[in-house]
Amino acid sequence: EKEGYPHFMLKEIHEQPRALRSTLHGLMSDAMMGEAAEMLADADTVFVTGAGTSYHASEYFALISMRLAERPVIAFIASEYGSYVNAAGPRDVLVAVSQSGETMDTLKALRAFKKRGSRVISLTNAVDSAIARESDVAVYTRAGPEIGVAATKTFLTQTLALTWLAVETATRIGSLRGGEEMELLKELESTPKHVEESISTTSELVKKLAERIAGSKSMYYLSRGVGLPVAREGALKIKEIAYVHAEAYPAGESKHGPIALVEPSFPVVFTIPNDAELQRMLLGNIEEMRARGGVIVGVLPRGSELRERVDLAIEVPRAHWIATALTHTPPLQLLAYHVASLKGLDPDKPRNLAKTVTVE
Ligand code: M6R
């Protein structure tokens, strides 16, 4: 039931704090989490894969893991497994991420890695799904059923669970400074509260932004570091349900080609993590887009100095950078939702798409 919301997508966006609380509860009580972290800490090479939104969560996991554990983690899009599987062997581990646990591309990747002798950890939202059943260790998000075709609450619960796993793994590897593990896990425990605030404080502003850009045919979503998968997720949402062509790429690439497309009123949405070094670098990218007359939107931590440098600042809670996907994604989901609504589209049933893709 929609519980008074006009669409499942909006309901599910608002359900995110609750979904995160249940997922946290599960993570703390599930012995599989410890087993998964042990397995990752012992692995030679870690690979992580998924499709669509689940790939964005996978990339987020790789970026957080590399920063915390100082080891390479290779993220790839599930349907591209053929280019990666020959590099895998029995000492390696694949993390397979899928909301439904039934996506054929991800299942094929899992099977191909198992054939090479690699072990598999799955993260799904569906107990007893094919991907969970065929993995060696199954970890779950507890987002509850997601009806909207666009993944929303499942992305936030995936990024929470994967960040938790990255912290647990780095702890076992011994790469965190004294007390850092507790500090990071505490940050993750605060995410339901941060997401609640991110939704409630940005909703009105995002509606206005949607009106401003609803006529745009094309947009950029830019970021760096851990903000990049979040930018990709924002772009996928607006393509998927509002049919706006949106491209996400690392902001440093602008000068290598894409900036040629920017002209006055071209919308550029920056995801700006709470990280001084990333902000310093993003400032240059913001300036170069402004110089071309782009409409610059910044999703940024409250109080950031970059607020003065963008045309529209959407402030989100000032949390630790490891929580970027949780704090910064809600306004991007809402933006896609409102643009779709303004265009008279049904965000729950985008054309040409199925909720779960069980064909190759
Ligand atoms: O069930 P899965 O997480 O494996 O699904 C993967 C993708 O098909 C899915 O995330 C898709 O990209 C969503 N519709 C995005 O909103």
Coordinates of C-alpha atoms and ligand atoms in Angstrom, one line a residue:
E1 CA 0.0 0.0 0.0
K2 CA 1.1 3.5 -0.7
E3 CA 0.1 4.8 2.7
G4 CA -1.1 8.1 1.4
Y5 CA 1.9 8.8 -0.9
P6 CA 1.0 9.4 -4.6
H7 CA 3.6 6.8 -5.7
F8 CA 5.6 3.9 -4.2
M9 CA 8.8 5.6 -5.1
L10 CA 8.1 8.6 -2.8
K11 CA 6.9 6.3 -0.1
E12 CA 10.1 4.2 -0.4
I13 CA 12.3 7.3 -0.3
H14 CA 10.6 8.3 3.0
E15 CA 10.9 4.8 4.3
Q16 CA 14.7 4.9 4.1
P17 CA 15.4 5.8 7.7
R18 CA 13.3 2.8 8.8
A19 CA 14.9 0.5 6.3
L20 CA 18.4 1.6 7.5
R21 CA 17.4 0.9 11.1
S22 CA 16.3 -2.6 10.3
T23 CA 19.4 -3.2 8.3
L24 CA 21.7 -2.0 11.1
H25 CA 19.9 -4.2 13.5
G26 CA 20.5 -7.2 11.2
L27 CA 24.2 -6.3 10.7
M28 CA 24.8 -6.2 14.4
S29 CA 23.2 -9.5 15.1
D30 CA 24.2 -11.5 12.0
A31 CA 27.2 -13.8 12.4
M32 CA 27.6 -13.9 8.6
M33 CA 28.9 -10.4 8.7
G34 CA 32.0 -11.5 10.7
E35 CA 32.5 -14.5 8.4
A36 CA 32.3 -12.3 5.3
A37 CA 34.9 -9.8 6.8
E38 CA 37.2 -12.7 7.7
M39 CA 37.0 -14.0 4.2
L40 CA 37.7 -10.6 2.7
A41 CA 40.6 -10.0 5.0
D42 CA 42.2 -13.3 4.0
A43 CA 41.6 -12.9 0.3
D44 CA 44.4 -12.2 -2.2
T45 CA 42.2 -10.0 -4.5
V46 CA 38.6 -8.8 -3.8
F47 CA 36.2 -8.3 -6.7
V48 CA 32.8 -6.7 -6.4
T49 CA 30.0 -6.7 -8.9
G50 CA 26.4 -5.8 -9.5
A51 CA 24.1 -4.2 -12.2
G52 CA 22.6 -0.7 -12.3
T53 CA 22.1 0.7 -8.9
S54 CA 23.7 -2.4 -7.3
Y55 CA 26.8 -1.7 -9.4
H56 CA 26.9 1.9 -7.9
A57 CA 26.8 0.3 -4.4
S58 CA 29.6 -2.0 -5.5
E59 CA 31.8 0.8 -6.7
Y60 CA 31.2 2.6 -3.5
F61 CA 32.3 -0.4 -1.6
A62 CA 35.5 -0.6 -3.6
L63 CA 36.3 3.0 -3.0
I64 CA 35.7 2.9 0.7
S65 CA 37.6 -0.4 1.1
M66 CA 40.6 0.9 -0.8
R67 CA 40.8 4.0 1.4
L68 CA 40.3 2.1 4.7
A69 CA 42.1 -1.1 4.1
E70 CA 44.7 0.2 1.7
R71 CA 44.3 -2.8 -0.7
P72 CA 43.0 -3.0 -4.2
V73 CA 39.4 -3.9 -4.7
I74 CA 38.2 -4.3 -8.3
A75 CA 34.6 -3.3 -9.0
F76 CA 33.0 -4.2 -12.3
I77 CA 29.6 -4.2 -14.0
A78 CA 28.1 -7.7 -13.8
S79 CA 27.5 -8.1 -17.5
E80 CA 31.2 -7.5 -18.1
Y81 CA 32.4 -10.4 -16.0
G82 CA 34.1 -12.0 -18.9
S83 CA 36.8 -9.4 -18.9
Y84 CA 37.6 -10.0 -15.2
V85 CA 37.0 -13.7 -14.4
N86 CA 40.2 -15.0 -16.0
A87 CA 42.1 -13.0 -13.5
A88 CA 40.4 -14.7 -10.5
G89 CA 41.4 -17.9 -8.7
P90 CA 40.8 -19.9 -5.5
R91 CA 42.5 -17.3 -3.2
D92 CA 40.2 -14.5 -4.4
V93 CA 36.7 -13.5 -3.3
L94 CA 33.8 -12.0 -5.3
V95 CA 31.2 -9.9 -3.6
A96 CA 27.9 -10.1 -5.5
V97 CA 25.5 -7.3 -4.9
S98 CA 21.8 -7.5 -5.9
Q99 CA 18.6 -6.2 -4.4
S100 CA 16.4 -9.0 -5.9
G101 CA 19.1 -11.7 -5.8
E102 CA 17.8 -12.8 -9.2
T103 CA 19.5 -10.6 -11.7
M104 CA 20.8 -12.9 -14.5
D105 CA 24.0 -10.8 -15.2
T106 CA 25.0 -10.9 -11.6
L107 CA 24.2 -14.6 -11.2
K108 CA 26.3 -15.4 -14.3
A109 CA 29.2 -13.5 -12.9
L110 CA 28.9 -15.4 -9.6
R111 CA 28.8 -18.8 -11.4
A112 CA 31.8 -17.9 -13.5
F113 CA 33.9 -16.9 -10.5
K114 CA 32.9 -20.1 -8.7
K115 CA 34.1 -22.1 -11.6
R116 CA 37.5 -20.5 -11.1
G117 CA 37.4 -21.7 -7.5
S118 CA 36.8 -18.2 -6.0
R119 CA 34.6 -17.8 -3.0
V120 CA 31.5 -15.6 -3.2
I121 CA 29.9 -13.3 -0.6
S122 CA 26.4 -12.1 -1.6
L123 CA 24.5 -9.1 -0.4
T124 CA 20.8 -9.3 -1.3
N125 CA 17.5 -8.1 -0.1
A126 CA 15.7 -11.3 -0.7
V127 CA 16.3 -14.4 1.5
D128 CA 16.7 -17.5 -0.5
S129 CA 17.1 -15.8 -3.8
A130 CA 19.3 -17.5 -6.4
I131 CA 22.3 -15.3 -5.7
A132 CA 22.0 -15.8 -1.9
R133 CA 21.6 -19.6 -2.3
E134 CA 24.6 -20.0 -4.6
S135 CA 27.0 -17.9 -2.6
D136 CA 29.3 -19.2 0.2
V137 CA 28.3 -16.5 2.7
A138 CA 25.0 -14.6 2.4
V139 CA 24.6 -11.2 4.0
Y140 CA 21.3 -9.4 3.8
T141 CA 19.9 -5.9 3.6
R142 CA 16.6 -5.5 5.4
A143 CA 14.9 -2.8 3.3
G144 CA 11.6 -4.7 3.0
P145 CA 9.9 -5.1 -0.4
E146 CA 10.7 -2.4 -2.9
I147 CA 7.8 -1.9 -5.4
G148 CA 9.0 1.1 -7.4
V149 CA 11.1 0.1 -10.4
A150 CA 13.7 2.7 -9.4
A151 CA 15.9 1.3 -6.6
T152 CA 15.9 3.8 -3.7
K153 CA 15.8 2.4 -0.2
T154 CA 17.7 -0.7 -1.3
F155 CA 20.6 1.5 -2.5
L156 CA 20.9 3.2 0.9
T157 CA 20.8 -0.1 2.8
Q158 CA 23.3 -1.7 0.4
T159 CA 25.8 1.2 0.9
L160 CA 25.3 1.0 4.6
A161 CA 25.9 -2.8 4.8
L162 CA 28.9 -2.6 2.4
T163 CA 30.5 0.3 4.3
W164 CA 30.0 -1.7 7.5
L165 CA 31.7 -4.7 5.9
A166 CA 34.6 -2.5 4.7
V167 CA 35.1 -1.2 8.2
E168 CA 35.0 -4.7 9.7
T169 CA 37.4 -6.0 7.1
A170 CA 39.9 -3.1 7.6
T171 CA 39.7 -3.8 11.3
R172 CA 40.8 -7.4 10.7
I173 CA 43.5 -6.3 8.4
G174 CA 44.8 -3.9 11.0
S175 CA 44.8 -0.8 8.8
L176 CA 42.7 1.4 11.1
R177 CA 44.2 3.7 13.7
G178 CA 43.4 3.1 17.4
G179 CA 39.7 3.7 18.1
E180 CA 38.9 4.4 14.5
E181 CA 36.7 1.3 14.1
M182 CA 34.4 2.3 16.9
E183 CA 34.2 5.9 15.6
L184 CA 33.3 4.7 12.1
L185 CA 30.7 2.2 13.2
K186 CA 29.2 4.9 15.4
E187 CA 29.0 7.1 12.3
L188 CA 27.1 4.4 10.5
E189 CA 24.7 4.0 13.4
S190 CA 23.8 7.6 13.0
T191 CA 22.9 7.3 9.4
P192 CA 19.1 6.7 9.9
K193 CA 19.0 10.1 11.7
H194 CA 21.1 11.8 9.0
V195 CA 19.0 10.4 6.2
E196 CA 15.8 11.6 7.9
E197 CA 17.2 15.0 8.1
S198 CA 18.6 14.9 4.5
I199 CA 15.0 14.2 3.2
S200 CA 13.2 16.7 5.4
T201 CA 15.5 19.6 4.9
T202 CA 16.0 19.3 1.1
S203 CA 12.5 18.4 -0.1
E204 CA 11.2 21.9 -0.7
L205 CA 14.4 23.2 -2.3
V206 CA 14.6 20.2 -4.6
K207 CA 11.0 20.7 -5.8
K208 CA 12.0 24.2 -6.9
L209 CA 15.1 22.9 -8.6
A210 CA 13.0 20.4 -10.4
E211 CA 10.8 23.2 -11.8
R212 CA 13.9 25.0 -13.0
I213 CA 15.4 22.0 -14.8
A214 CA 12.3 20.1 -15.9
G215 CA 12.7 21.4 -19.5
S216 CA 16.4 20.3 -19.8
K217 CA 17.2 17.6 -22.3
S218 CA 20.6 16.8 -20.9
M219 CA 22.6 17.2 -17.6
Y220 CA 25.9 16.3 -16.0
Y221 CA 26.3 14.7 -12.5
L222 CA 29.8 15.2 -11.3
S223 CA 31.9 14.3 -8.3
R224 CA 35.2 12.8 -7.2
G225 CA 36.2 9.9 -4.9
V226 CA 33.4 8.4 -2.9
G227 CA 31.0 10.9 -4.3
L228 CA 31.3 9.4 -7.8
P229 CA 29.0 6.4 -7.4
V230 CA 26.5 8.8 -5.8
A231 CA 26.6 11.0 -8.9
R232 CA 26.2 7.9 -11.1
E233 CA 23.1 7.0 -9.1
G234 CA 21.6 10.4 -9.4
A235 CA 22.1 10.3 -13.2
L236 CA 20.6 6.8 -13.5
K237 CA 17.5 7.8 -11.5
I238 CA 16.7 10.8 -13.6
K239 CA 17.3 8.9 -16.9
E240 CA 15.3 6.0 -15.7
I241 CA 12.1 7.7 -14.5
A242 CA 12.2 11.2 -16.0
Y243 CA 13.8 10.4 -19.4
V244 CA 16.4 13.2 -19.1
H245 CA 19.7 12.3 -20.7
A246 CA 22.2 12.5 -17.8
E247 CA 25.8 11.6 -17.7
A248 CA 27.9 11.1 -14.6
Y249 CA 31.7 11.1 -14.7
P250 CA 34.6 12.1 -12.5
A251 CA 34.8 15.9 -12.4
G252 CA 38.5 15.9 -13.3
E253 CA 37.6 14.6 -16.8
S254 CA 35.7 17.7 -17.8
K255 CA 38.6 19.4 -19.4
H256 CA 39.4 16.2 -21.4
G257 CA 36.3 16.6 -23.5
P258 CA 32.8 16.8 -21.9
I259 CA 33.0 20.5 -21.0
A260 CA 32.6 21.2 -24.7
L261 CA 28.9 20.5 -24.3
V262 CA 28.3 23.0 -21.5
E263 CA 26.6 26.2 -22.5
P264 CA 24.4 28.7 -20.6
S265 CA 21.7 27.1 -18.5
F266 CA 23.1 23.5 -18.9
P267 CA 22.5 21.9 -15.5
V268 CA 25.5 20.5 -13.7
V269 CA 24.9 18.7 -10.4
F270 CA 27.9 18.3 -8.1
T271 CA 28.0 15.8 -5.3
I272 CA 30.4 17.3 -2.8
P273 CA 31.6 14.9 0.0
N274 CA 32.5 16.1 3.4
D275 CA 36.3 15.8 2.7
A276 CA 38.6 18.8 2.6
E277 CA 40.8 17.4 -0.2
L278 CA 37.9 16.4 -2.5
Q279 CA 36.3 19.8 -1.9
R280 CA 39.5 21.6 -2.8
M281 CA 39.7 19.8 -6.1
L282 CA 36.0 20.1 -6.8
L283 CA 36.1 23.9 -6.4
G284 CA 38.3 24.1 -9.5
N285 CA 35.7 22.0 -11.4
I286 CA 32.9 24.1 -10.2
E287 CA 34.6 27.3 -11.4
E288 CA 35.3 25.8 -14.9
M289 CA 31.6 24.9 -15.3
R290 CA 30.5 28.3 -14.0
A291 CA 32.7 30.1 -16.5
R292 CA 30.7 28.4 -19.3
G293 CA 27.4 29.5 -17.8
G294 CA 26.2 26.2 -16.5
V295 CA 23.5 26.1 -13.8
I296 CA 25.6 24.8 -10.9
V297 CA 23.9 22.8 -8.2
G298 CA 25.9 21.6 -5.2
V299 CA 24.8 18.8 -2.9
L300 CA 27.1 19.5 0.0
P301 CA 27.6 19.2 3.8
R302 CA 25.9 21.9 5.8
G303 CA 28.3 24.9 6.3
S304 CA 30.7 24.0 3.5
E305 CA 32.4 27.1 2.0
L306 CA 31.5 25.8 -1.4
R307 CA 28.0 26.9 -0.7
E308 CA 28.9 30.4 -2.0
R309 CA 30.4 29.1 -5.2
V310 CA 27.3 27.3 -6.6
D311 CA 24.0 28.7 -8.0
L312 CA 22.0 26.4 -5.8
A313 CA 23.3 24.8 -2.6
I314 CA 21.4 21.8 -1.3
E315 CA 22.8 21.3 2.2
V316 CA 22.8 17.8 3.7
P317 CA 23.9 16.8 7.2
R318 CA 27.5 17.2 7.9
A319 CA 28.5 13.5 8.5
H320 CA 31.7 11.6 8.0
W321 CA 32.8 11.1 4.4
I322 CA 32.2 7.3 4.6
A323 CA 28.4 8.1 4.8
T324 CA 28.4 10.2 1.6
A325 CA 26.0 7.8 -0.2
L326 CA 23.6 8.0 2.7
T327 CA 23.5 11.7 3.2
H328 CA 23.8 12.9 -0.4
T329 CA 21.6 10.4 -2.4
P330 CA 18.1 11.4 -1.0
P331 CA 18.0 14.8 -2.7
L332 CA 19.1 13.3 -6.0
Q333 CA 16.3 10.7 -5.7
L334 CA 13.8 13.4 -5.0
L335 CA 15.0 15.5 -7.9
A336 CA 14.4 12.6 -10.3
Y337 CA 11.0 12.0 -8.7
H338 CA 9.8 15.6 -9.0
V339 CA 11.1 16.0 -12.6
A340 CA 9.2 12.9 -13.6
S341 CA 6.0 14.1 -11.8
L342 CA 6.3 17.5 -13.4
K343 CA 6.4 15.8 -16.8
G344 CA 3.3 13.8 -16.0
L345 CA 5.2 10.5 -15.9
D346 CA 4.5 7.6 -13.6
P347 CA 7.8 7.2 -11.6
D348 CA 6.8 3.7 -10.5
K349 CA 6.5 2.3 -14.0
P350 CA 9.1 3.7 -16.3
R351 CA 8.8 2.6 -19.9
N352 CA 10.9 -0.3 -21.2
L353 CA 12.0 -1.4 -17.7
A354 CA 11.3 -4.4 -15.4
K355 CA 12.0 -4.4 -11.7
T356 CA 14.1 -7.5 -12.0
V357 CA 16.0 -8.4 -15.1
T358 CA 16.2 -12.2 -15.3
V359 CA 17.5 -12.4 -18.9
E360 CA 21.1 -11.9 -20.1
Ligands
M6R1 O1 17.9 -6.6 -8.2 P1 19.2 -6.0 -8.6 O2 19.8 -5.1 -7.6 O3 20.3 -7.0 -9.0 O4 18.9 -5.1 -9.9 C1 19.9 -4.5 -10.6 C2 19.4 -3.4 -11.5 O5 18.6 -4.0 -12.5 C3 18.7 -2.3 -10.8 O6 19.4 -1.7 -9.8 C4 18.2 -1.2 -11.8 O7 19.3 -0.5 -12.3 C5 17.3 -0.2 -11.1 N1 16.0 -0.1 -11.7 C6 17.8 1.2 -10.9 O8 17.0 2.0 -10.3

